[in-house]
Each structure stands twice: as C-alpha cells, then as structure tokens.
C-alpha cells in the first residue's frame, strides 16, 4: 500500500487532501506542531506524529527523514509555504530514500515565493496583466494609496495599505522586506492549477465572495471555463510548474490583475474537489511523472464552509 505523509495537517486544505488520498487507496500519515486531538484532520489520518516547527529547518528535515524510513513513506505533501521553502531544496535527498516531495522543483518554488521577481518575470514576458511592483526602500516617486506585501509573505499575513508618506515610513521602519504596488480594489479570484511535465494543464477558478482577513475563502462561486484558466496555463508554463499550485488575481476596472502564485495547495482546495476536480490525485500523478489525463468537468455553483464540532478526547 502506498503511504503518503501530509504535513501541517491543521491547515485548511488538510481534510480534503486526506479524504482524496484515502479514496486513492493510500495509507495516510499526518503531522502537525500541535497534538493530534487538537485538529479534526489529524484525527482522520491513519498515523500521526507531532512535528517540530519547519522554521527549525535542520531539525524538521531530520525528523521527516526518520518518519520516511520508519513508515515507508512514498509521497510527502507539504501544505504550508514555510514547509515548501524548506523542502523544495531537499527533493533529491528524499528521493534517495524512495520518497517524492510533492512540490515544484526548487527554481520554480523560489520564483513563485518571490513576489517581486515573479511579477517582474511575468511583466517582462507579457504573460498576463501585472500590477507594477517595486521596492519602496529604493524608489520614492510613487502615489498613494500603496499596498505593501512581505516579499515572501504567507497568504495575506503582514500586508498593509498605506495612504500617505507618514504611514509608509512607519510601516517601512517596522520591517525590511516589503514590496509595494498601487492599491487596487476589487473582488479576488483564486485558481487551483495542475500542470504535468508534458505541459498539460487542468485549472478551476473561483470568485471569493467572503474571505478571512488572512485571505482564506469561506464562501465562493466556482466558475468552470473561466478565462483565467488560460491565463494560469501561461503563467504555469513560464514558471516551470509541475504539480498543483494556486494563483490569485484581483478584478479591477474590468480586467484581471495577477497577484501571486503559491506553490502549494490552496486553503480552499476542498471547494475544487467538491466541484469535481480531484487536485490531490492530479498532484500525485504530476509528481509521479505521469500525464494528468482527460480534463475533469466541474460543477458551477456557490459553496460555503461547514464546520461541525467533534469530540477528539475526554
């Protein structure tokens, strides 16, 4: 039986990933920095261990290596940005143990995680409509309001809208890793995207009707066949994506503006799965070197998250 490890199983996508892996016949191991009974998805896995934080890259990697050997893990699926940052550079090391880390190769992952370089690459090649992106520490000729984002930020954490020079200087004094863009207002679209090594792409867009302050969609409209699917195919080709990633855009003045590529599953992955596209299965195929196969037909609909309490310990 194939054993697959899902890390950060407290993440928003974890339950959908574990459910689909079980449907594929995998034995699923999971880890999280918190105890198993603190999260429902962790309880759904067949095995569990409490992990050290990925911020301690050396200890985290060593712990995962031990678990790969102990459990005979064939696939390792990181669910958070910080884990992708650590593990994208360790693919050969884990491959020697018979384990495939299911993230894009390091050059692609690093490009995706660098918001400035990615925006500049897409703009230079005319791949899609990009928001002018620059370093506010190096440039001074700009107008307000500005959106400030951490260069390697996670979700919407650390973002700030500044509407004047005093607010800008205050924000820049607090951290040294911001990039800046003209602030655009409008609805946000998230697109789950699978691309195999042959260049075949399956994508599914959704409009985020309600989302948390950290950028997690809670109510969405799924939009099969949306024009952003073709845009995402071009972006994925430019970045060299193999596997499943998610991309975000903002609609402003009737145009779709690129926001970012996250080289991991989206927190709203379950919406796409429920709509009919099995992105966890596509991710396994991509990283196994297989073609993703015939395009799945998705259902156009509105969805919202449902959270029911369960007892996990007495």
Tab-separated table of C-alpha atoms in Angstrom:
chain	number	residue	atom	x	y	z
A	1	UNK	CA	0.000	0.000	0.000
A	2	UNK	CA	1.258	3.479	-0.862
A	3	UNK	CA	1.980	5.582	2.224
A	4	UNK	CA	1.682	9.357	1.891
A	5	UNK	CA	2.604	11.948	4.510
A	6	UNK	CA	0.608	15.174	4.765
A	7	UNK	CA	2.405	17.850	6.786
A	8	UNK	CA	0.783	20.724	8.703
A	9	UNK	CA	-2.405	18.719	8.872
A	10	UNK	CA	-4.047	21.557	10.783
A	11	UNK	CA	-4.158	23.568	7.545
A	12	UNK	CA	-7.421	24.441	5.821
A	13	UNK	CA	-6.847	22.037	2.904
A	14	UNK	CA	-5.865	19.030	5.024
A	15	UNK	CA	-9.222	17.236	5.338
A	16	UNK	CA	-9.879	17.380	1.594
A	17	UNK	CA	-6.379	16.082	0.842
A	18	UNK	CA	-6.592	13.220	3.349
A	19	UNK	CA	-10.055	12.210	2.143
A	20	UNK	CA	-8.955	12.034	-1.501
A	21	UNK	CA	-5.759	10.138	-0.659
A	22	UNK	CA	-7.829	7.558	1.194
A	23	UNK	CA	-10.089	7.292	-1.864
A	24	UNK	CA	-6.970	6.559	-3.947
A	25	UNK	CA	-6.132	3.692	-1.590
A	26	UNK	CA	-3.247	5.410	0.211
A	27	UNK	CA	-2.370	4.941	3.836
A	28	UNK	CA	-2.120	8.500	5.152
A	29	UNK	CA	0.299	9.706	7.803
A	30	UNK	CA	-0.029	13.243	9.111
A	31	UNK	CA	1.926	15.615	11.281
A	32	UNK	CA	1.322	18.948	12.936
A	33	UNK	CA	3.106	21.073	15.516
A	34	UNK	CA	0.135	20.605	17.878
A	35	UNK	CA	-1.211	17.410	19.471
A	36	UNK	CA	-3.350	15.150	17.292
A	37	UNK	CA	-6.564	15.668	19.222
A	38	UNK	CA	-6.410	19.428	18.647
A	39	UNK	CA	-7.389	19.122	14.990
A	40	UNK	CA	-10.028	17.110	13.176
A	41	UNK	CA	-7.950	16.407	10.077
A	42	UNK	CA	-5.180	14.912	12.200
A	43	UNK	CA	-7.718	12.508	13.650
A	44	UNK	CA	-8.664	11.406	10.118
A	45	UNK	CA	-5.148	10.209	9.272
A	46	UNK	CA	-4.042	6.594	9.781
A	47	UNK	CA	-0.896	7.615	11.643
A	48	UNK	CA	0.263	10.821	13.298
A	49	UNK	CA	3.350	12.387	14.839
A	50	UNK	CA	3.872	15.804	16.406
A	51	UNK	CA	6.405	17.716	14.335
A	52	UNK	CA	8.976	20.299	15.264
A	53	UNK	CA	8.311	23.655	13.555
A	54	UNK	CA	9.604	23.923	9.982
A	55	UNK	CA	11.251	27.204	10.985
A	56	UNK	CA	13.935	24.948	12.515
A	57	UNK	CA	14.824	23.621	9.084
A	58	UNK	CA	17.565	21.200	10.115
A	59	UNK	CA	15.598	19.516	12.918
A	60	UNK	CA	12.407	19.483	10.836
A	61	UNK	CA	14.104	17.832	7.853
A	62	UNK	CA	15.836	15.250	10.051
A	63	UNK	CA	12.544	14.363	11.746
A	64	UNK	CA	10.794	13.883	8.406
A	65	UNK	CA	13.653	11.672	7.171
A	66	UNK	CA	13.236	9.463	10.242
A	67	UNK	CA	9.490	9.155	9.612
A	68	UNK	CA	10.017	8.385	5.919
A	69	UNK	CA	12.271	5.494	6.871
A	70	UNK	CA	10.009	4.282	9.681
A	71	UNK	CA	6.718	4.423	7.770
A	72	UNK	CA	7.984	3.663	4.256
A	73	UNK	CA	6.547	6.956	3.000
A	74	UNK	CA	6.338	7.195	-0.797
A	75	UNK	CA	4.923	10.723	-1.186
A	76	UNK	CA	5.323	13.774	1.057
A	77	UNK	CA	2.854	16.640	0.610
A	78	UNK	CA	3.666	19.920	2.408
A	79	UNK	CA	0.654	22.180	2.932
A	80	UNK	CA	2.240	25.475	4.026
A	81	UNK	CA	4.635	27.994	2.497
A	82	UNK	CA	7.302	27.682	5.174
A	83	UNK	CA	7.487	23.923	4.561
A	84	UNK	CA	7.738	24.433	0.813
A	85	UNK	CA	10.601	26.874	1.434
A	86	UNK	CA	12.478	24.186	3.375
A	87	UNK	CA	11.610	21.075	1.376
A	88	UNK	CA	11.870	22.283	-2.224
A	89	UNK	CA	15.667	22.118	-1.781
A	90	UNK	CA	15.541	18.588	-0.326
A	91	UNK	CA	13.859	16.675	-3.161
A	92	UNK	CA	16.976	14.740	-4.201
A	93	UNK	CA	17.800	13.914	-0.580
A	94	UNK	CA	14.348	12.390	-0.012
A	95	UNK	CA	14.280	10.731	-3.441
A	96	UNK	CA	17.300	8.734	-2.307
A	97	UNK	CA	15.045	7.359	0.445
A	98	UNK	CA	12.338	6.431	-2.093
A	99	UNK	CA	10.150	9.419	-1.188
A	100	UNK	CA	8.862	12.026	-3.633
A	101	UNK	CA	8.311	15.505	-2.201
A	102	UNK	CA	5.250	16.863	-3.988
A	103	UNK	CA	6.246	20.474	-4.530
A	104	UNK	CA	7.589	22.208	-7.652
A	105	UNK	CA	11.339	21.972	-8.223
A	106	UNK	CA	13.415	24.495	-6.307
A	107	UNK	CA	13.911	27.134	-9.075
A	108	UNK	CA	10.155	27.240	-9.697
A	109	UNK	CA	9.242	27.256	-5.998
A	110	UNK	CA	11.732	30.048	-5.244
A	111	UNK	CA	10.419	32.143	-8.134
A	112	UNK	CA	6.815	31.674	-7.016
A	113	UNK	CA	7.659	32.629	-3.446
A	114	UNK	CA	9.440	35.839	-4.504
A	115	UNK	CA	6.618	38.265	-5.265
A	116	UNK	CA	8.911	40.865	-6.840
A	117	UNK	CA	10.787	38.509	-9.181
A	118	UNK	CA	7.612	36.719	-10.239
A	119	UNK	CA	5.788	39.953	-11.075
A	120	UNK	CA	8.797	41.246	-12.995
A	121	UNK	CA	9.171	37.990	-14.958
A	122	UNK	CA	5.520	37.921	-15.980
A	123	UNK	CA	5.553	41.598	-16.901
A	124	UNK	CA	8.749	41.317	-18.935
A	125	UNK	CA	7.408	38.377	-20.949
A	126	UNK	CA	3.906	39.823	-21.330
A	127	UNK	CA	2.336	36.697	-19.867
A	128	UNK	CA	-0.562	38.434	-18.125
A	129	UNK	CA	-1.685	41.771	-16.720
A	130	UNK	CA	0.525	42.575	-13.718
A	131	UNK	CA	0.377	45.311	-11.110
A	132	UNK	CA	3.525	47.500	-11.157
A	133	UNK	CA	5.701	46.086	-8.374
A	134	UNK	CA	8.759	47.718	-6.828
A	135	UNK	CA	10.869	48.104	-3.700
A	136	UNK	CA	9.619	51.036	-1.569
A	137	UNK	CA	13.064	51.200	0.050
A	138	UNK	CA	14.736	52.001	-3.286
A	139	UNK	CA	12.127	54.127	-5.078
A	140	UNK	CA	10.426	57.321	-3.952
A	141	UNK	CA	8.432	58.516	-6.970
A	142	UNK	CA	5.021	56.963	-6.438
A	143	UNK	CA	1.493	57.960	-5.466
A	144	UNK	CA	-0.852	56.721	-2.774
A	145	UNK	CA	-2.554	54.536	-1.701
A	146	UNK	CA	0.003	51.730	-1.810
A	147	UNK	CA	-0.325	48.041	-0.976
A	148	UNK	CA	2.671	46.731	0.978
A	149	UNK	CA	3.348	42.992	0.964
A	150	UNK	CA	6.151	40.935	2.519
A	151	UNK	CA	8.450	39.739	-0.272
A	152	UNK	CA	7.995	36.086	0.726
A	153	UNK	CA	4.696	36.542	2.558
A	154	UNK	CA	2.230	33.826	3.501
A	155	UNK	CA	-1.401	34.294	2.431
A	156	UNK	CA	-2.379	37.883	3.315
A	157	UNK	CA	-0.334	37.998	6.516
A	158	UNK	CA	1.662	41.170	7.049
A	159	UNK	CA	0.013	43.136	4.241
A	160	UNK	CA	-0.766	46.797	4.779
A	161	UNK	CA	-2.479	49.556	2.803
A	162	UNK	CA	-0.794	52.935	3.352
A	163	UNK	CA	-2.434	56.183	2.258
A	164	UNK	CA	0.307	58.707	2.933
A	165	UNK	CA	4.046	59.145	3.355
A	166	UNK	CA	3.969	59.190	7.158
A	167	UNK	CA	2.138	55.852	7.260
A	168	UNK	CA	4.553	54.457	4.682
A	169	UNK	CA	7.640	55.463	6.660
A	170	UNK	CA	6.153	53.982	9.797
A	171	UNK	CA	5.457	50.669	8.031
A	172	UNK	CA	8.912	50.527	6.450
A	173	UNK	CA	10.584	51.150	9.800
A	174	UNK	CA	8.818	48.088	11.219
A	175	UNK	CA	10.230	45.579	8.708
A	176	UNK	CA	12.718	45.496	5.844
A	177	UNK	CA	11.149	43.024	3.402
A	178	UNK	CA	8.189	44.861	1.858
A	179	UNK	CA	7.425	45.141	-1.829
A	180	UNK	CA	4.935	47.810	-2.947
A	181	UNK	CA	2.171	48.052	-5.537
A	182	UNK	CA	-0.501	50.623	-6.371
A	183	UNK	CA	-3.545	49.640	-4.333
A	184	UNK	CA	-6.315	48.138	-6.444
A	185	UNK	CA	-9.761	47.455	-5.054
A	186	UNK	CA	-11.984	44.660	-6.299
A	187	UNK	CA	-13.036	41.017	-5.926
A	188	UNK	CA	-10.382	38.315	-5.605
A	189	UNK	CA	-10.256	35.139	-7.706
A	190	UNK	CA	-8.359	32.009	-6.718
A	191	UNK	CA	-7.442	29.387	-9.311
A	192	UNK	CA	-6.275	25.868	-8.499
A	193	UNK	CA	-3.873	24.758	-11.235
A	194	UNK	CA	-2.335	21.359	-12.072
A	195	UNK	CA	0.388	21.083	-14.708
A	196	UNK	CA	2.252	17.912	-15.651
A	197	UNK	CA	5.754	17.615	-17.121
A	198	UNK	CA	4.262	17.319	-20.611
A	199	UNK	CA	2.631	20.762	-20.348
A	200	UNK	CA	-0.963	19.597	-19.886
A	201	UNK	CA	-2.984	21.835	-17.552
A	202	UNK	CA	-6.198	21.491	-15.556
A	203	UNK	CA	-7.381	24.650	-13.790
A	204	UNK	CA	-10.502	25.712	-11.914
A	205	UNK	CA	-11.286	29.292	-10.877
A	206	UNK	CA	-13.478	30.560	-8.082
A	207	UNK	CA	-14.629	34.019	-7.059
A	208	UNK	CA	-14.067	34.629	-3.348
A	209	UNK	CA	-17.387	36.020	-2.137
A	210	UNK	CA	-16.345	36.013	1.525
A	211	UNK	CA	-12.827	35.570	2.873
A	212	UNK	CA	-10.996	35.974	6.167
A	213	UNK	CA	-8.512	38.770	6.848
A	214	UNK	CA	-5.732	36.246	6.147
A	215	UNK	CA	-7.134	35.518	2.693
A	216	UNK	CA	-8.945	32.210	3.268
A	217	UNK	CA	-12.109	31.941	1.180
A	218	UNK	CA	-15.152	30.955	3.216
A	219	UNK	CA	-17.882	31.395	0.573
A	220	UNK	CA	-17.048	31.114	-3.126
A	221	UNK	CA	-18.584	30.881	-6.576
A	222	UNK	CA	-16.962	28.134	-8.660
A	223	UNK	CA	-16.518	29.202	-12.301
A	224	UNK	CA	-15.623	26.349	-14.690
A	225	UNK	CA	-14.304	27.537	-18.043
A	226	UNK	CA	-13.380	30.988	-16.750
A	227	UNK	CA	-10.879	32.954	-18.924
A	228	UNK	CA	-8.379	32.898	-16.054
A	229	UNK	CA	-7.806	29.194	-16.741
A	230	UNK	CA	-5.902	30.048	-19.933
A	231	UNK	CA	-4.017	32.846	-18.163
A	232	UNK	CA	-2.932	30.423	-15.460
A	233	UNK	CA	-1.737	27.897	-18.047
A	234	UNK	CA	0.596	30.559	-19.460
A	235	UNK	CA	1.856	31.544	-16.012
A	236	UNK	CA	2.461	27.905	-15.055
A	237	UNK	CA	4.430	27.350	-18.257
A	238	UNK	CA	6.536	30.477	-17.674
A	239	UNK	CA	7.333	29.458	-14.098
A	240	UNK	CA	8.012	25.811	-14.989
A	241	UNK	CA	5.334	24.440	-12.659
A	242	UNK	CA	4.992	20.676	-12.320
A	243	UNK	CA	2.367	19.703	-9.770
A	244	UNK	CA	-0.513	21.622	-8.204
A	245	UNK	CA	-0.286	25.294	-7.228
A	246	UNK	CA	-2.785	28.070	-6.692
A	247	UNK	CA	-2.848	31.521	-8.243
A	248	UNK	CA	-4.681	34.676	-7.205
A	249	UNK	CA	-5.975	37.636	-9.186
A	250	UNK	CA	-7.957	40.785	-8.476
A	251	UNK	CA	-10.616	42.132	-10.823
A	252	UNK	CA	-10.326	45.908	-11.240
A	253	UNK	CA	-11.871	48.098	-13.941
A	254	UNK	CA	-12.996	45.032	-15.851
A	255	UNK	CA	-9.509	43.483	-16.008
A	256	UNK	CA	-7.904	40.597	-14.133
A	257	UNK	CA	-4.635	41.580	-12.452
A	258	UNK	CA	-2.133	38.982	-11.266
A	259	UNK	CA	-1.492	38.876	-7.510
A	260	UNK	CA	0.607	35.794	-6.732
A	261	UNK	CA	1.408	32.119	-7.226
A	262	UNK	CA	1.508	29.887	-4.160
A	263	UNK	CA	3.492	26.658	-4.854
A	264	UNK	CA	1.169	24.513	-2.727
A	265	UNK	CA	-2.489	23.580	-2.387
A	266	UNK	CA	-4.848	26.479	-1.724
A	267	UNK	CA	-6.685	26.654	1.577
A	268	UNK	CA	-9.895	26.380	-0.444
A	269	UNK	CA	-8.836	23.208	-2.254
A	270	UNK	CA	-11.914	21.424	-0.888
A	271	UNK	CA	-14.137	23.696	-2.986
A	272	UNK	CA	-12.490	22.469	-6.184
A	273	UNK	CA	-12.645	18.836	-5.069
A	274	UNK	CA	-16.332	19.133	-4.223
A	275	UNK	CA	-16.955	20.813	-7.583
A	276	UNK	CA	-15.497	17.779	-9.332
A	277	UNK	CA	-11.742	18.246	-9.881
A	278	UNK	CA	-9.565	15.872	-7.851
A	279	UNK	CA	-6.471	18.056	-7.469
A	280	UNK	CA	-4.846	15.797	-4.812
A	281	UNK	CA	-4.944	12.913	-7.323
A	282	UNK	CA	-3.631	15.195	-10.083
A	283	UNK	CA	-0.782	16.274	-7.815
A	284	UNK	CA	0.272	12.660	-7.249
A	285	UNK	CA	0.157	11.970	-10.997
A	286	UNK	CA	2.236	15.032	-11.803
A	287	UNK	CA	4.939	14.170	-9.290
A	288	UNK	CA	4.929	10.525	-10.366
A	289	UNK	CA	5.870	11.769	-13.854
A	290	UNK	CA	2.505	10.831	-15.350
A	291	UNK	CA	0.137	12.835	-17.552
A	292	UNK	CA	-2.850	14.323	-15.733
A	293	UNK	CA	-5.249	12.717	-18.189
A	294	UNK	CA	-8.594	13.842	-19.549
A	295	UNK	CA	-9.953	17.139	-18.346
A	296	UNK	CA	-12.445	16.778	-15.485
A	297	UNK	CA	-15.785	18.558	-15.821
A	298	UNK	CA	-16.525	20.778	-12.839
A	299	UNK	CA	-19.828	21.998	-11.458
A	300	UNK	CA	-20.676	25.701	-11.456
A	301	UNK	CA	-22.063	26.539	-8.034
A	302	UNK	CA	-21.805	28.622	-4.855
A	303	UNK	CA	-20.243	26.910	-1.825
A	304	UNK	CA	-19.591	27.802	1.785
A	305	UNK	CA	-17.551	26.147	4.511
A	306	UNK	CA	-19.300	23.944	7.048
A	307	UNK	CA	-17.589	23.308	10.367
A	308	UNK	CA	-19.125	20.896	12.858
A	309	UNK	CA	-17.635	20.285	16.311
A	310	UNK	CA	-16.408	16.781	17.157
A	311	UNK	CA	-15.121	15.245	20.382
A	312	UNK	CA	-11.476	14.202	19.987
A	313	UNK	CA	-10.509	13.415	23.597
A	314	UNK	CA	-12.051	13.076	27.040
